[in-house]
């Protein structure tokens, strides 16, 4: 049995390749873009405000009600819901009454002396097929095949845990000659996590031959990022992504769109990019919704960042897509949406409270950029009470994740360091033994070096 590791979507596979195309597309896939600087028409964003008594900003939500309206908050720190198929239906459903004999059966009973003797016992049922049972269990636990990028770290962790429970069933079921293509897909993911790239590839090929779009997408990933046997093959990758798009797989369409955005293996074509992203976004794929929002908002991938024929820019459309991606759990979209309330040029009313509300929801998932942005709110008193101590603590918390640089930490701040916040920041670093300089509220090279050391602790 292979050891189960992390599920590897497209963005994760990019880490396996150091090539130009791998680096370029990896950046395109993972990049949330530069800080959002503009936006437009208002739309109701039905995200529930945190209830009274919730933990401090940046802390995991413990209250079951906190953020219940937001899919990516509801799972925070909570056990994964029971999967369908984990238990057989209860057998004690009552016993049906015996049917009265009729027709020839009744005649036979009478000819037998009218004793009403029971008919001969039915032949025993066929023995259950262990491979079929394993396949049913695999699919009941692992669910539909999905080659998409998880919306958040909590989703990736949930996928890992779910697949761990499905592993013994999927591995057995995949041995069948006529194995379900979704079973083969899950078995391929398990093989990849266990470090067996050849087994992953063989299983995906079987699933793709059976017409599974998600398998075509994963094969495209394998060829694009060089983890397929024989290494990187851009032409083969494009072929598999196109096959996935023909099968209407949202993740495959999105990656093919991004290839058209950067011109890797296909012509750089803004029209084709928008067409594919729209198709994927309409399926509810959060990553396509977020990237399409950036296209309509900032003109990403569009020459000159504007195209009247494509209707770009379109701030109303961008705002709608950011909101949809946020509701689907995309953290980058939620953070981008919150920033729109701070930019009057976008057409939204300046709404610090709404900006804080959206950012707080994201920060409580542990998303470092959101934690840091909450720090800037407390440093400046925007939408919250001014608090240098809380601001400094949030900056430290964001740096400790290792997912944000010192230069990015205060990207949302409108001006230089507030003196009181800088002093509190230095005090925390000194108490941790990382800073030995003067407590002078001057954030220079010494303070910066100490802050960078937080990630290494």
Short mmCIF file of C-alpha atoms in Angstrom, two decimals, residues 38-46 314-323 337 340-341 344-351:
data_model
loop_
_atom_site.label_atom_id
_atom_site.label_comp_id
_atom_site.label_asym_id
_atom_site.label_seq_id
_atom_site.Cartn_x
_atom_site.Cartn_y
_atom_site.Cartn_z
CA UNK A 38 -9.52 49.65 -8.28
CA UNK A 39 -13.10 48.26 -8.61
CA UNK A 40 -16.72 49.23 -9.43
CA UNK A 41 -20.47 48.72 -8.87
CA UNK A 42 -21.72 47.53 -5.51
CA UNK A 43 -23.25 44.08 -5.07
CA UNK A 44 -24.67 42.41 -2.00
CA UNK A 45 -22.08 40.02 -0.61
CA UNK A 46 -23.97 37.59 1.63
CA UNK A 314 -15.98 45.58 -17.05
CA UNK A 315 -15.94 46.44 -13.37
CA UNK A 316 -19.50 45.28 -12.72
CA UNK A 317 -18.68 41.86 -14.16
CA UNK A 318 -15.42 41.78 -12.19
CA UNK A 319 -17.19 42.54 -8.93
CA UNK A 320 -19.77 39.80 -9.54
CA UNK A 321 -17.04 37.25 -10.26
CA UNK A 322 -14.99 38.24 -7.20
CA UNK A 323 -18.13 37.78 -5.10
CA UNK A 337 -12.99 42.03 -2.95
CA UNK A 340 -12.34 47.32 -3.55
CA UNK A 341 -14.06 49.05 -0.64
CA UNK A 344 -13.12 55.35 -4.38
CA UNK A 345 -12.07 55.32 -8.04
CA UNK A 346 -13.75 51.96 -8.50
CA UNK A 347 -17.20 53.37 -7.83
CA UNK A 348 -17.96 51.65 -4.54
CA UNK A 349 -18.72 53.73 -1.51
CA UNK A 350 -15.83 53.81 0.93
CA UNK A 351 -16.85 51.17 3.48
#
